[in-house]
Every structure is written in structure tokens, then in C-alpha cells.
Amino acid sequence: MKNIFAKLNIGSYVLGVGAVLSLVSVIIAIISCSPAGFAIVQMPMIILFTIIAILLVVGAVAFSVWKTDGLIPTLMLLGAILLLSFTLFNMIDGKQDVLGTVMFSDLEKGHAPTEFACYVGFTSMIFYIISIVVTAVGAFLPITKKASLDQAN
């Protein structure tokens, strides 16, 4: 176990932060749909895409430690970023009615469950954006120390 952590470089830790932020994002998204009547149809797809994206990030790091950084981990990270982007799109699509009525009109002002669903859903979208950016930055960094030594030579 100690040997595995010795092989990890800054990119793997950044990708880990991106995966944790994705998990936090999906938890916040589920909480935003908890008030009665504010569930969105896209929630199963949002959960599935987030879980697959997290597994792709973990798989890319594991593959880099097991074999080497290269095309396969890069494609896995690209897939994770695309899935998180699709998830963000689905979250925006599902919450557009609530966002419109609370933020851009006075139709639901003062109604606590609607405002909760709006603002917590918006928070989830912000967390998804941050997780996409962190994962994209981590994709440009070397995942293992072995790869960074190979690139230096």
C-alpha cells in the first residue's frame, strides 16, 4: 500500500479532489430534489453519469499506477470530463423551471420549498462546474512519478 502512494504524483491527487467534488455534487443534487414535488426526471441519469465518471477517474489513476500514463488513461479522463459535462447539462435542464420561477420572476418568491430546490440545485451546478474544471486540470498533470520522470528524460 505504501508503494502505491509513493508512485502517485500531483495529478492523481488533483483527480482525486475532482472525483470527491463530483460525489459532493451528486449528493447536493439529490438533496435539491428532496422537497415534495421538485424531483427531476433526469436524476437517475445524473446519478449514473456521475458514478461512471468517478469510476473512470479512479480507473485512470489505477491504470497509470499499474501500467503507465498514456492513451488509455487519457481517454478515460476525457470520458469522465464529458460525462460530468453531460451531467451538468442534465442538471440545468431539469432545474430550469425552478430556476426561472425563483430567480427570474416573482412567481415563487417566499415559497420555502421552491426556493430550497432552486438554490440547492444551483449550488449543485456550481459544484459540478468546479469538479469539471478540477478534473480537466488534473488530466494535464502527470498522474504517476514514473511518468513525470519519463517525460523529463
CSV table of C-alpha atoms in Angstrom, one decimal:
chain,number,residue,atom,x,y,z
A,1,MET,CA,0.0,0.0,0.0
A,2,LYS,CA,2.8,2.4,0.8
A,3,ASN,CA,4.4,1.6,-2.5
A,4,ILE,CA,1.2,2.7,-4.4
A,5,PHE,CA,1.2,6.1,-2.7
A,6,ALA,CA,4.9,6.5,-3.5
A,7,LYS,CA,4.1,6.2,-7.2
A,8,LEU,CA,1.4,8.9,-7.2
A,9,ASN,CA,2.1,12.4,-8.4
A,10,ILE,CA,0.3,15.7,-8.1
A,11,GLY,CA,-2.1,14.8,-11.0
A,12,SER,CA,-3.5,11.9,-9.2
A,13,TYR,CA,-4.3,14.0,-6.1
A,14,VAL,CA,-5.9,16.7,-8.2
A,15,LEU,CA,-8.0,14.0,-9.9
A,16,GLY,CA,-9.0,12.6,-6.5
A,17,VAL,CA,-10.2,16.1,-5.5
A,18,GLY,CA,-12.2,16.2,-8.7
A,19,ALA,CA,-13.8,12.8,-8.0
A,20,VAL,CA,-14.7,13.9,-4.4
A,21,LEU,CA,-16.2,17.1,-5.7
A,22,SER,CA,-18.3,15.1,-8.2
A,23,LEU,CA,-19.5,12.9,-5.4
A,24,VAL,CA,-20.4,16.0,-3.3
A,25,SER,CA,-22.2,17.5,-6.4
A,26,VAL,CA,-24.4,14.5,-6.8
A,27,ILE,CA,-25.3,14.4,-3.1
A,28,ILE,CA,-26.3,18.1,-3.3
A,29,ALA,CA,-28.3,17.4,-6.4
A,30,ILE,CA,-30.2,14.6,-4.7
A,31,ILE,CA,-30.8,16.9,-1.7
A,32,SER,CA,-32.2,19.6,-4.0
A,33,CYS,CA,-34.8,17.2,-5.3
A,34,SER,CA,-36.0,16.1,-1.8
A,35,PRO,CA,-38.7,18.7,-1.3
A,36,ALA,CA,-42.1,17.3,-2.3
A,37,GLY,CA,-42.9,17.9,-6.0
A,38,PHE,CA,-39.4,19.1,-7.1
A,39,ALA,CA,-37.9,15.8,-8.3
A,40,ILE,CA,-36.4,15.9,-11.8
A,41,VAL,CA,-36.8,13.2,-14.4
A,42,GLN,CA,-33.1,13.3,-15.2
A,43,MET,CA,-31.9,12.4,-11.7
A,44,PRO,CA,-31.3,8.7,-12.4
A,45,MET,CA,-29.1,9.7,-15.4
A,46,ILE,CA,-27.3,12.3,-13.3
A,47,ILE,CA,-26.5,9.8,-10.6
A,48,LEU,CA,-25.4,7.2,-13.2
A,49,PHE,CA,-23.2,9.6,-15.2
A,50,THR,CA,-21.6,10.8,-12.0
A,51,ILE,CA,-20.8,7.3,-10.7
A,52,ILE,CA,-19.4,6.3,-14.1
A,53,ALA,CA,-17.3,9.5,-14.2
A,54,ILE,CA,-15.9,8.8,-10.7
A,55,LEU,CA,-15.1,5.2,-11.7
A,56,LEU,CA,-13.4,6.4,-14.9
A,57,VAL,CA,-11.2,8.8,-12.9
A,58,VAL,CA,-10.3,6.1,-10.3
A,59,GLY,CA,-9.7,3.6,-13.2
A,60,ALA,CA,-7.4,6.1,-15.0
A,61,VAL,CA,-5.3,6.6,-11.8
A,62,ALA,CA,-5.2,2.8,-11.2
A,63,PHE,CA,-4.2,2.1,-14.8
A,64,SER,CA,-1.5,4.7,-14.6
A,65,VAL,CA,-0.1,3.1,-11.5
A,66,TRP,CA,-0.4,-0.4,-12.8
A,67,LYS,CA,0.9,0.2,-16.3
A,68,THR,CA,1.8,3.7,-17.4
A,69,ASP,CA,0.4,7.1,-18.3
A,70,GLY,CA,-0.6,7.1,-21.9
A,71,LEU,CA,-3.5,6.9,-24.2
A,72,ILE,CA,-5.9,4.7,-22.2
A,73,PRO,CA,-5.9,6.9,-19.0
A,74,THR,CA,-6.2,10.0,-21.1
A,75,LEU,CA,-9.2,8.6,-22.9
A,76,MET,CA,-10.7,7.6,-19.6
A,77,LEU,CA,-10.2,11.1,-18.2
A,78,LEU,CA,-11.7,12.6,-21.3
A,79,GLY,CA,-14.7,10.3,-20.9
A,80,ALA,CA,-15.1,11.4,-17.3
A,81,ILE,CA,-15.0,15.1,-18.2
A,82,LEU,CA,-17.6,14.5,-21.0
A,83,LEU,CA,-19.9,12.6,-18.6
A,84,LEU,CA,-19.6,15.3,-16.0
A,85,SER,CA,-20.4,17.9,-18.7
A,86,PHE,CA,-23.5,15.9,-19.7
A,87,THR,CA,-24.5,15.7,-16.1
A,88,LEU,CA,-24.2,19.5,-15.7
A,89,PHE,CA,-26.4,19.9,-18.8
A,90,ASN,CA,-29.0,17.5,-17.4
A,91,MET,CA,-29.0,19.3,-14.1
A,92,ILE,CA,-29.6,22.6,-15.8
A,93,ASP,CA,-32.3,21.1,-18.0
A,94,GLY,CA,-34.0,19.5,-15.0
A,95,LYS,CA,-33.9,22.6,-12.8
A,96,GLN,CA,-34.7,25.2,-15.5
A,97,ASP,CA,-38.4,25.6,-14.4
A,98,VAL,CA,-37.5,26.2,-10.7
A,99,LEU,CA,-34.6,28.4,-11.6
A,100,GLY,CA,-36.8,30.5,-13.9
A,101,THR,CA,-39.7,30.9,-11.4
A,102,VAL,CA,-37.5,31.8,-8.4
A,103,MET,CA,-34.5,33.7,-9.8
A,104,PHE,CA,-36.1,35.5,-12.8
A,105,SER,CA,-39.7,36.1,-11.7
A,106,ASP,CA,-41.6,36.7,-8.6
A,107,LEU,CA,-44.0,33.7,-9.0
A,108,GLU,CA,-42.5,31.6,-6.3
A,109,LYS,CA,-40.8,34.2,-4.1
A,110,GLY,CA,-41.3,33.4,-0.4
A,111,HIS,CA,-42.3,29.8,-1.0
A,112,ALA,CA,-39.6,27.9,1.0
A,113,PRO,CA,-39.6,24.5,-0.7
A,114,THR,CA,-39.3,26.1,-4.1
A,115,GLU,CA,-36.5,28.4,-3.1
A,116,PHE,CA,-34.7,25.5,-1.4
A,117,ALA,CA,-35.0,23.4,-4.6
A,118,CYS,CA,-33.7,26.3,-6.6
A,119,TYR,CA,-30.8,27.4,-4.6
A,120,VAL,CA,-29.6,24.0,-3.6
A,121,GLY,CA,-29.9,22.9,-7.2
A,122,PHE,CA,-27.9,25.9,-8.3
A,123,THR,CA,-25.2,25.1,-5.7
A,124,SER,CA,-25.0,21.6,-7.2
A,125,MET,CA,-24.5,23.1,-10.6
A,126,ILE,CA,-21.6,25.2,-9.3
A,127,PHE,CA,-20.0,22.2,-7.7
A,128,TYR,CA,-20.3,20.3,-11.0
A,129,ILE,CA,-18.6,23.2,-12.8
A,130,ILE,CA,-15.8,23.2,-10.2
A,131,SER,CA,-15.4,19.4,-10.4
A,132,ILE,CA,-15.2,19.5,-14.2
A,133,VAL,CA,-12.5,22.2,-14.1
A,134,VAL,CA,-10.5,20.4,-11.5
A,135,THR,CA,-10.7,17.1,-13.4
A,136,ALA,CA,-9.7,18.8,-16.6
A,137,VAL,CA,-6.7,20.4,-14.9
A,138,GLY,CA,-5.8,17.1,-13.3
A,139,ALA,CA,-5.9,15.5,-16.8
A,140,PHE,CA,-3.0,17.7,-17.9
A,141,LEU,CA,-0.8,16.8,-15.0
A,142,PRO,CA,1.3,13.6,-14.7
A,143,ILE,CA,-0.5,11.0,-12.7
A,144,THR,CA,2.5,8.9,-11.6
A,145,LYS,CA,6.0,9.9,-10.7
A,146,LYS,CA,7.2,7.3,-13.1
A,147,ALA,CA,5.5,9.2,-16.0
A,148,SER,CA,7.0,12.5,-14.9
A,149,LEU,CA,10.5,11.0,-14.8
A,150,ASP,CA,10.0,9.6,-18.2
A,151,GLN,CA,8.9,12.9,-19.6
A,152,ALA,CA,11.9,14.7,-18.1
A,153,ASN,CA,14.3,12.4,-19.9
